[in-house]
Short mmCIF file of C-alpha atoms in Angstrom, two decimals:
data_model
loop_
_atom_site.label_atom_id
_atom_site.label_comp_id
_atom_site.label_asym_id
_atom_site.label_seq_id
_atom_site.Cartn_x
_atom_site.Cartn_y
_atom_site.Cartn_z
CA MET A 1 0.00 0.00 0.00
CA GLY A 2 1.38 3.23 -0.99
CA ASP A 3 1.08 6.82 -0.04
CA ALA A 4 -2.09 8.83 -0.31
CA VAL A 5 -2.65 10.63 -3.55
CA PRO A 6 -4.76 13.65 -4.46
CA ASP A 7 -8.38 12.98 -5.28
CA THR A 8 -8.12 14.60 -8.68
CA PRO A 9 -5.13 14.48 -11.00
CA GLN A 10 -3.26 17.59 -11.90
CA ALA A 11 -4.63 19.43 -14.88
CA PRO A 12 -2.40 19.13 -17.92
CA HIS A 13 -0.43 22.14 -19.02
CA SER A 14 -2.46 24.24 -21.42
CA SER A 15 -1.32 24.54 -25.01
CA PRO A 16 0.55 27.72 -25.91
CA PRO A 17 -1.50 30.33 -27.77
CA VAL A 18 -1.15 30.44 -31.52
CA PRO A 19 1.23 33.30 -32.44
CA THR A 20 -0.14 36.06 -34.64
CA HIS A 21 3.08 36.22 -36.64
CA PRO A 22 3.23 33.35 -39.14
CA THR A 23 6.91 32.70 -38.58
CA PRO A 24 7.27 29.75 -36.18
CA GLN A 25 9.09 30.55 -33.00
CA PRO A 26 11.49 28.08 -31.40
CA PRO A 27 10.36 26.71 -28.06
CA PRO A 28 11.99 28.11 -24.94
CA PRO A 29 15.09 26.29 -23.84
CA HIS A 30 14.69 23.45 -21.38
CA PRO A 31 15.69 24.46 -17.85
CA ALA A 32 18.52 21.95 -17.93
CA GLU A 33 19.83 23.41 -21.21
CA ALA A 34 19.50 26.97 -19.94
CA GLY A 35 21.49 26.14 -16.85
CA GLU A 36 18.56 26.76 -14.54
CA PRO A 37 18.35 24.46 -11.54
CA LYS A 38 15.26 22.28 -11.40
CA ALA A 39 13.02 23.20 -8.50
CA PRO A 40 12.92 20.36 -5.97
CA THR A 41 9.53 18.76 -5.42
CA LYS A 42 8.36 18.36 -1.85
CA PRO A 43 7.21 14.85 -0.96
CA THR A 44 3.58 14.49 0.00
CA PRO A 45 3.38 14.22 3.80
CA ARG A 46 2.04 10.92 5.08
CA ASN A 47 -1.36 10.94 6.72
CA PRO A 48 -0.93 9.54 10.26
CA PHE A 49 -4.51 8.21 10.24
CA PHE A 50 -3.81 5.74 7.44
CA ASP A 51 -0.44 4.70 8.86
CA ASN A 52 -2.16 4.07 12.19
CA ALA A 53 -4.92 2.10 10.43
CA LYS A 54 -2.42 -0.04 8.53
CA TYR A 55 -0.42 -0.84 11.64
CA LEU A 56 -3.49 -1.72 13.72
CA THR A 57 -4.85 -3.85 10.88
CA ILE A 58 -1.63 -5.87 10.59
CA VAL A 59 -1.74 -6.32 14.38
CA LEU A 60 -5.17 -7.90 13.98
CA VAL A 61 -3.80 -10.14 11.20
CA ALA A 62 -1.02 -11.37 13.48
CA CYS A 63 -3.36 -11.86 16.44
CA GLY A 64 -5.83 -13.79 14.30
CA HIS A 65 -3.11 -16.17 13.12
CA ALA A 66 -1.75 -16.54 16.67
CA TRP A 67 -5.20 -17.23 18.14
CA GLU A 68 -6.15 -20.02 15.74
CA PRO A 69 -4.71 -22.92 17.82
CA LEU A 70 -6.46 -21.51 20.89
CA THR A 71 -9.91 -21.61 19.30
CA TYR A 72 -10.29 -25.36 19.67
CA GLY A 73 -10.48 -25.25 23.46
CA SER A 74 -11.60 -21.74 24.31
CA ARG A 75 -14.97 -20.32 23.40
CA THR A 76 -13.79 -16.80 24.22
CA ALA A 77 -10.75 -17.09 21.96
CA HIS A 78 -12.96 -18.52 19.22
CA ALA A 79 -15.39 -15.60 19.51
CA ALA A 80 -12.55 -13.06 19.31
CA TYR A 81 -11.09 -14.97 16.35
CA LEU A 82 -14.39 -14.93 14.45
CA THR A 83 -14.91 -11.22 15.13
CA VAL A 84 -11.44 -10.28 13.88
CA TYR A 85 -11.68 -12.51 10.82
CA ALA A 86 -15.03 -10.97 9.91
CA PHE A 87 -13.34 -7.69 8.97
CA HIS A 88 -9.54 -7.57 9.23
CA MET A 89 -8.76 -8.74 5.67
CA PRO A 90 -11.72 -6.77 4.20
CA ALA A 91 -10.25 -3.69 5.91
CA PHE A 92 -6.82 -4.48 4.44
CA ALA A 93 -8.32 -4.84 0.95
CA LEU A 94 -10.37 -1.65 1.31
CA ILE A 95 -7.34 0.41 2.35
CA SER A 96 -5.33 -1.14 -0.49
CA GLY A 97 -8.02 -0.05 -2.92
CA TYR A 98 -8.06 3.48 -1.52
CA PHE A 99 -4.32 3.80 -2.12
CA SER A 100 -4.62 2.34 -5.63
CA ARG A 101 -6.90 5.09 -6.96
CA SER A 102 -4.10 6.71 -8.95
CA PHE A 103 -2.92 3.52 -10.66
CA ASP A 104 -3.10 4.20 -14.39
CA MET A 105 -0.56 1.93 -16.11
CA ALA A 106 2.05 4.70 -16.13
CA PRO A 107 5.60 3.29 -16.43
CA GLY A 108 6.56 4.39 -12.93
CA ARG A 109 3.52 2.75 -11.35
CA LEU A 110 3.97 -0.45 -13.35
CA LYS A 111 7.57 -0.57 -12.17
CA ARG A 112 6.45 -0.20 -8.58
CA LEU A 113 3.83 -2.92 -9.07
CA ILE A 114 6.54 -5.28 -10.31
CA THR A 115 9.14 -4.42 -7.68
CA GLY A 116 6.69 -4.07 -4.79
CA VAL A 117 4.34 -6.99 -5.50
CA VAL A 118 5.51 -9.39 -8.21
CA VAL A 119 9.16 -9.71 -7.19
CA PRO A 120 8.41 -10.10 -3.44
CA TYR A 121 5.83 -12.73 -4.34
CA LEU A 122 8.37 -14.74 -6.34
CA ILE A 123 10.98 -14.43 -3.59
CA PHE A 124 8.76 -15.24 -0.62
CA GLU A 125 6.74 -17.95 -2.34
CA THR A 126 10.03 -19.71 -3.04
CA ALA A 127 11.30 -19.00 0.49
CA TYR A 128 8.15 -20.38 2.12
CA THR A 129 8.34 -23.53 0.01
CA LEU A 130 11.99 -24.10 0.96
CA PHE A 131 11.12 -23.40 4.59
CA TYR A 132 8.38 -26.03 4.51
CA ARG A 133 10.71 -28.58 2.90
CA TRP A 134 13.28 -28.02 5.64
CA ALA A 135 10.90 -27.81 8.60
CA GLN A 136 8.84 -30.84 7.58
CA ASP A 137 11.74 -32.81 6.14
CA ASP A 138 9.88 -33.05 2.85
CA PRO A 139 12.34 -32.26 0.02
CA GLY A 140 9.78 -33.23 -2.58
CA TYR A 141 7.22 -30.62 -1.58
CA PRO A 142 6.38 -28.87 -4.87
CA LEU A 143 7.03 -25.25 -5.67
CA SER A 144 4.03 -23.85 -7.53
CA LEU A 145 3.81 -20.17 -8.32
CA LEU A 146 0.16 -20.69 -9.30
CA ASP A 147 -0.78 -22.03 -5.87
CA PRO A 148 0.14 -19.36 -3.28
CA TRP A 149 1.22 -20.75 0.08
CA TYR A 150 -0.35 -19.44 3.28
CA VAL A 151 -0.25 -15.60 3.38
CA MET A 152 1.05 -15.21 -0.17
CA TRP A 153 -2.42 -15.21 -1.69
CA PHE A 154 -2.83 -11.53 -0.83
CA LEU A 155 0.06 -10.49 -3.11
CA VAL A 156 -1.54 -12.38 -6.01
CA ALA A 157 -4.84 -10.69 -5.28
CA LEU A 158 -3.22 -7.26 -4.96
CA PHE A 159 -1.47 -7.71 -8.30
CA ILE A 160 -4.69 -8.66 -10.09
CA TRP A 161 -6.75 -5.98 -8.37
CA ARG A 162 -4.28 -3.21 -9.08
CA LEU A 163 -3.72 -4.32 -12.66
CA THR A 164 -7.47 -4.10 -13.30
CA THR A 165 -7.86 -0.78 -11.49
CA PRO A 166 -8.15 1.32 -14.69
CA LEU A 167 -11.05 -0.88 -15.79
CA TRP A 168 -12.90 -0.43 -12.50
CA LEU A 169 -12.35 3.31 -12.58
CA MET A 170 -13.91 3.47 -16.05
CA LEU A 171 -17.21 2.06 -14.84
CA ARG A 172 -19.99 4.23 -13.53
CA HIS A 173 -21.06 1.62 -10.94
CA PRO A 174 -18.11 -0.75 -10.36
CA LEU A 175 -19.15 -2.09 -6.96
CA PRO A 176 -22.27 -4.00 -8.13
CA LEU A 177 -20.20 -5.75 -10.81
CA ALA A 178 -17.50 -6.66 -8.29
CA MET A 179 -20.17 -7.99 -5.94
CA ALA A 180 -21.71 -10.05 -8.75
CA LEU A 181 -18.31 -11.63 -9.47
CA ALA A 182 -17.83 -12.42 -5.79
CA MET A 183 -21.26 -14.05 -5.57
CA LEU A 184 -20.64 -16.11 -8.69
CA ALA A 185 -17.33 -17.28 -7.25
CA ALA A 186 -19.05 -18.30 -4.02
CA CYS A 187 -21.52 -20.36 -6.07
CA SER A 188 -18.88 -22.02 -8.31
CA PRO A 189 -17.18 -25.05 -6.74
CA ASP A 190 -15.46 -25.83 -10.05
CA LEU A 191 -13.72 -22.48 -10.31
CA GLY A 192 -10.42 -24.03 -9.27
CA GLY A 193 -7.70 -22.98 -6.88
CA ASP A 194 -5.09 -21.54 -9.21
CA LEU A 195 -3.89 -18.09 -8.15
CA SER A 196 -6.28 -18.30 -5.18
CA ILE A 197 -8.95 -17.07 -7.58
CA GLN A 198 -11.73 -17.71 -5.04
CA ARG A 199 -10.13 -15.31 -2.59
CA VAL A 200 -9.21 -12.84 -5.32
CA LEU A 201 -12.88 -12.57 -6.30
CA GLY A 202 -14.24 -12.98 -2.78
CA PHE A 203 -12.39 -9.93 -1.45
CA LEU A 204 -12.63 -7.97 -4.71
CA PRO A 205 -15.68 -5.88 -3.62
CA TYR A 206 -13.74 -4.43 -0.71
CA PHE A 207 -10.88 -3.34 -2.96
CA VAL A 208 -13.27 -1.83 -5.51
CA LEU A 209 -15.11 -0.02 -2.73
CA GLY A 210 -11.79 1.45 -1.62
CA LEU A 211 -11.25 2.75 -5.15
CA THR A 212 -14.48 4.75 -4.90
CA LEU A 213 -13.81 6.29 -1.48
CA ARG A 214 -12.57 9.82 -0.93
CA PRO A 215 -11.16 11.56 2.17
CA ALA A 216 -14.60 12.95 2.98
CA HIS A 217 -15.89 9.42 3.58
CA PHE A 218 -13.26 8.83 6.27
CA GLU A 219 -13.94 12.25 7.77
CA ARG A 220 -17.46 11.10 8.61
CA LEU A 221 -15.97 8.56 11.01
CA ARG A 222 -14.11 11.21 13.00
CA THR A 223 -17.15 12.24 15.01
CA ARG A 224 -17.81 11.35 18.62
CA ARG A 225 -21.14 9.90 17.57
CA ALA A 226 -19.44 7.42 15.21
CA ARG A 227 -17.11 6.26 17.96
CA LEU A 228 -19.95 5.81 20.42
CA LEU A 229 -22.01 3.86 17.90
CA ALA A 230 -19.05 1.58 17.22
CA LEU A 231 -19.03 0.28 20.80
CA PRO A 232 -22.47 -1.41 20.86
CA VAL A 233 -21.90 -2.76 17.34
CA PHE A 234 -18.66 -4.48 18.36
CA ALA A 235 -20.27 -5.69 21.59
CA ALA A 236 -23.21 -7.18 19.69
CA VAL A 237 -20.97 -8.92 17.16
CA LEU A 238 -18.79 -10.34 19.93
CA ALA A 239 -21.88 -11.61 21.74
CA VAL A 240 -23.23 -13.28 18.60
CA ALA A 241 -19.79 -14.75 17.87
CA TYR A 242 -19.60 -16.16 21.40
CA TRP A 243 -23.05 -17.70 21.00
CA ALA A 244 -22.27 -19.16 17.57
CA ALA A 245 -18.68 -20.23 18.29
CA PRO A 246 -19.41 -23.92 19.02
CA SER A 247 -21.21 -24.46 15.72
CA PHE A 248 -20.01 -21.77 13.31
CA ASP A 249 -17.20 -22.68 10.92
CA ALA A 250 -14.69 -19.88 10.37
CA GLY A 251 -14.27 -21.14 6.80
CA TRP A 252 -17.20 -18.91 5.86
CA LEU A 253 -14.95 -15.91 6.47
CA TYR A 254 -11.91 -17.11 4.53
CA HIS A 255 -13.48 -16.96 1.03
CA ARG A 256 -11.16 -19.84 0.24
CA GLY A 257 -13.72 -21.81 -1.75
CA ALA A 258 -17.33 -22.07 -2.79
CA VAL A 259 -20.06 -22.29 -0.16
CA THR A 260 -20.61 -25.93 -1.08
CA GLY A 261 -17.42 -26.64 0.87
CA GLN A 262 -19.30 -25.53 3.99
CA GLY A 263 -22.11 -27.97 3.31
CA ALA A 264 -24.46 -25.35 1.90
CA PRO A 265 -26.18 -25.41 -1.49
CA ALA A 266 -24.51 -23.40 -4.23
CA TRP A 267 -27.30 -20.82 -4.38
CA ALA A 268 -26.57 -19.85 -0.76
CA GLY A 269 -23.56 -17.91 -2.02
CA LEU A 270 -25.96 -15.37 -3.52
CA LEU A 271 -27.10 -14.54 0.02
CA THR A 272 -24.05 -15.10 2.21
CA THR A 273 -21.66 -13.01 0.09
CA PRO A 274 -23.57 -9.69 0.36
CA ALA A 275 -24.45 -10.47 4.00
CA LEU A 276 -20.81 -10.98 4.95
CA PHE A 277 -19.93 -7.85 2.95
CA VAL A 278 -22.34 -5.72 4.97
CA LEU A 279 -21.05 -7.21 8.23
CA ALA A 280 -17.41 -6.63 7.27
CA LEU A 281 -18.14 -3.08 6.12
CA ALA A 282 -19.93 -2.22 9.38
CA LEU A 283 -17.09 -3.62 11.50
CA THR A 284 -14.48 -1.89 9.35
CA ALA A 285 -16.25 1.44 9.82
CA CYS A 286 -16.39 0.85 13.58
CA PHE A 287 -12.71 -0.06 13.61
CA LEU A 288 -11.68 3.02 11.60
CA ALA A 289 -13.78 5.25 13.87
CA TRP A 290 -11.43 4.38 16.73
CA VAL A 291 -8.18 4.66 14.77
CA PRO A 292 -6.26 7.70 16.11
CA ARG A 293 -5.98 10.66 13.74
CA ARG A 294 -2.85 12.12 15.33
CA HIS A 295 0.74 10.92 15.29
CA MET A 296 1.24 8.04 17.76
CA TRP A 297 4.27 6.06 18.86
CA PHE A 298 3.36 3.35 16.33
CA THR A 299 2.50 5.63 13.40
CA THR A 300 5.84 5.15 11.62
CA LEU A 301 5.32 1.38 11.78
CA GLY A 302 2.42 1.75 9.34
CA ALA A 303 4.93 2.17 6.53
CA GLY A 304 6.30 -1.32 7.20
CA THR A 305 3.14 -3.40 7.22
CA MET A 306 4.15 -5.34 4.11
CA TYR A 307 7.33 -6.43 5.90
CA GLY A 308 5.35 -7.63 8.88
CA TYR A 309 2.85 -9.41 6.66
CA LEU A 310 5.43 -11.28 4.60
CA LEU A 311 7.75 -12.19 7.49
CA HIS A 312 5.36 -13.11 10.29
CA GLY A 313 4.23 -16.24 8.45
CA PHE A 314 7.58 -17.92 9.18
CA LEU A 315 7.08 -17.51 12.93
CA ILE A 316 3.42 -18.49 12.82
CA LYS A 317 4.17 -21.66 10.88
CA SER A 318 7.15 -22.43 13.15
CA SER A 319 4.77 -22.42 16.11
CA ARG A 320 2.69 -25.07 14.33
CA PHE A 321 5.58 -27.21 13.06
CA TRP A 322 7.39 -27.43 16.40
CA GLY A 323 4.41 -27.64 18.75
CA TRP A 324 4.74 -24.37 20.61
CA TYR A 325 1.07 -24.58 21.59
CA ASP A 326 1.43 -28.01 23.19
CA HIS A 327 1.95 -26.43 26.61
CA PRO A 328 -1.39 -26.65 28.47
CA TRP A 329 -0.81 -23.34 30.28
CA LEU A 330 -1.06 -21.43 27.00
CA HIS A 331 -4.70 -22.54 26.76
CA THR A 332 -5.63 -20.80 30.01
CA PRO A 333 -6.90 -17.18 30.09
CA ALA A 334 -3.45 -15.98 31.21
CA GLY A 335 -1.80 -18.00 28.45
CA GLU A 336 -4.14 -16.56 25.85
CA LEU A 337 -3.25 -13.04 26.99
CA LEU A 338 0.46 -13.94 26.73
CA VAL A 339 0.00 -15.27 23.21
CA THR A 340 -1.78 -12.04 22.26
CA ALA A 341 1.01 -9.91 23.73
CA LEU A 342 3.67 -11.95 21.94
CA ALA A 343 1.80 -11.62 18.65
CA VAL A 344 1.58 -7.83 19.04
CA GLY A 345 5.26 -7.62 19.96
CA MET A 346 6.28 -9.86 17.06
CA ILE A 347 4.42 -7.91 14.39
CA THR A 348 5.59 -4.59 15.87
CA ALA A 349 9.21 -5.69 15.66
CA LEU A 350 8.78 -6.94 12.10
CA CYS A 351 7.40 -3.55 11.01
CA SER A 352 10.25 -1.63 12.66
CA ALA A 353 12.92 0.35 10.85
CA PRO A 354 15.83 -2.08 11.51
CA VAL A 355 13.89 -5.01 10.02
CA ARG A 356 12.82 -2.90 7.06
CA ALA A 357 16.43 -1.90 6.44
CA ALA A 358 17.56 -5.53 6.61
CA PHE A 359 14.91 -6.88 4.23
CA ARG A 360 14.37 -3.92 1.92
CA HIS A 361 16.25 -5.60 -0.91
CA VAL A 362 13.68 -8.43 -1.04
CA VAL A 363 10.50 -6.61 -0.04
CA GLU A 364 11.03 -3.32 -1.87
CA PRO A 365 13.89 -3.88 -4.32
CA ARG A 366 14.82 -0.92 -6.52
CA MET A 367 15.93 -2.99 -9.53
CA ASP A 368 16.82 0.04 -11.64
CA TRP A 369 19.09 -2.24 -13.65
CA ALA A 370 16.06 -4.13 -14.99
CA PHE A 371 14.20 -1.15 -16.46
CA VAL A 372 14.80 1.34 -19.24
CA PRO A 373 15.83 4.67 -17.70
CA ARG A 374 13.02 7.19 -17.72
CA PRO A 375 13.91 10.50 -19.42
CA ALA A 376 13.82 13.68 -17.39
CA ALA A 377 11.00 16.18 -17.73
CA GLY A 378 10.86 17.49 -21.25
CA GLY A 379 12.45 14.36 -22.70
CA THR A 380 15.92 13.91 -24.09
CA PRO A 381 17.59 16.64 -26.21
CA ARG A 382 16.83 14.54 -29.29
CA ASP A 383 13.14 14.37 -28.34
CA ARG A 384 12.99 18.13 -27.91
CA GLN A 385 14.74 18.67 -31.25
CA GLU A 386 12.17 16.43 -32.98
CA ARG A 387 9.30 18.37 -31.42
CA ARG A 388 10.48 21.69 -32.90
CA PRO A 389 8.31 22.76 -35.84
CA ALA A 390 9.91 22.62 -39.28
CA PRO A 391 10.46 25.95 -41.11
CA ASP A 392 7.69 27.08 -43.48
CA PRO A 393 9.05 26.61 -47.06
CA SER A 394 6.54 29.17 -48.45
CA ARG A 395 8.35 31.90 -46.57
CA ALA A 396 11.81 30.92 -47.62
CA THR A 397 13.86 33.85 -48.90
CA ARG A 398 14.70 33.90 -52.55
#
C-alpha cells in the first residue's frame, strides 16, 4: 500500500496560444539546457490516520493467526477470532483499494507494481516452500507459483486488483459488478484454486469499494457519535460470535472456496456473500472510527506493514511445526493473553525500521538495472529537437 494521492489528478499544461506572426518561434530552452536548476519537489506528507490504520490492521492479522490454535479449546478465543476474521482482511483490501486510486498503467507505477508486489511474491513464495521442505523434512514438496502458500495469496490478489484498477475506474457503478463476481465465485465449486482465484474474487468488492472512497468518507468517522455507535456494534458482534462459536465454521470468512465446501447449497452464495460484505463493512467502519488521527508512537510502523505481513508467516508456521502450543498453560486465560502480547510484539518488531532496512532488498527492491531509464521532464535533447516545428518553405527567402 502506498502513499495517499490527491483525489483529482493535476490538470495538464495548457497549449501555448497560436502566435499572430506566421513565422514559427522556437520553443523556450529546457531548464537543464539553460542552466537553470530544477526546482525540488516536496514529498507528500504521510497521513498519520492511514499509517495508524495499517499498523493496527496488521496487528489484527497477526493476532488472528496466533489465536487459531487456541480456538479449539476456548470459546472466548474462538469468539474473538471470528470477530477479527469478519473484517480484518476486508479492511486491508479496502485500504489497499483506496491507495490504488491513482494507478493508471504509467511506467513508474507499473515498475512499482513489479518491484513491490511481483518480485516479493516470487521471492517469498520460493522461500516459504523451501522453509516447509526443511521444517517438515519433505524435500519433494512442490514449488508452484500458481498455488500461493499461506499468506502469499494476498500479493496475487493485490497484483490482479491493481492491474485491473483502470477498468474499475472506467465504470460508472463498479461495486455491483465486483459484488456479482464475488457471488458467482461463491456459487462455483469448479472455479479451481489456481492463483487463489476464489479469494481474489471474494475480497474484490472491498478493494473496488476502496477505489471509490474519498477523504470525505473517512472524515465522517471522525465524530464522537461514530465512535460511540461503534461500541455497541462491536459488543453485539462479539456476543453473537460467542453464542455461535461452538457451531459456526470460520471457513465462511476465509473466502477460500465455494459455499458448497461448507455444506451449503450453491445458491446460498448469492445470500451469504452480500451479507458478509455488509457485516465486514460495518465492522471496518467501527474499527476506523477508533483509529487515532494524530501521530502516535506506532505511526511510523504503518509504513512497514508489508514487511510484517510477509515475514510473520515464518514464525506463525514455526509455532505449528514445532508444537509451541502443546503447553497446556497457553490454553488458560493468562496463556491466551500472553499469546496475544507476543503476537503484538512480534508484528511490531517486524514492522520496525531495523527489520525494514535488513529486508528492503527483497520486499522493496529498486531494480533500476532491470528497467529502461526514464527521461527527465521534457524528454531527451533529441526528443525536444524532434518536437520543434519545421520551417515554413513558403516563406523561404529567394
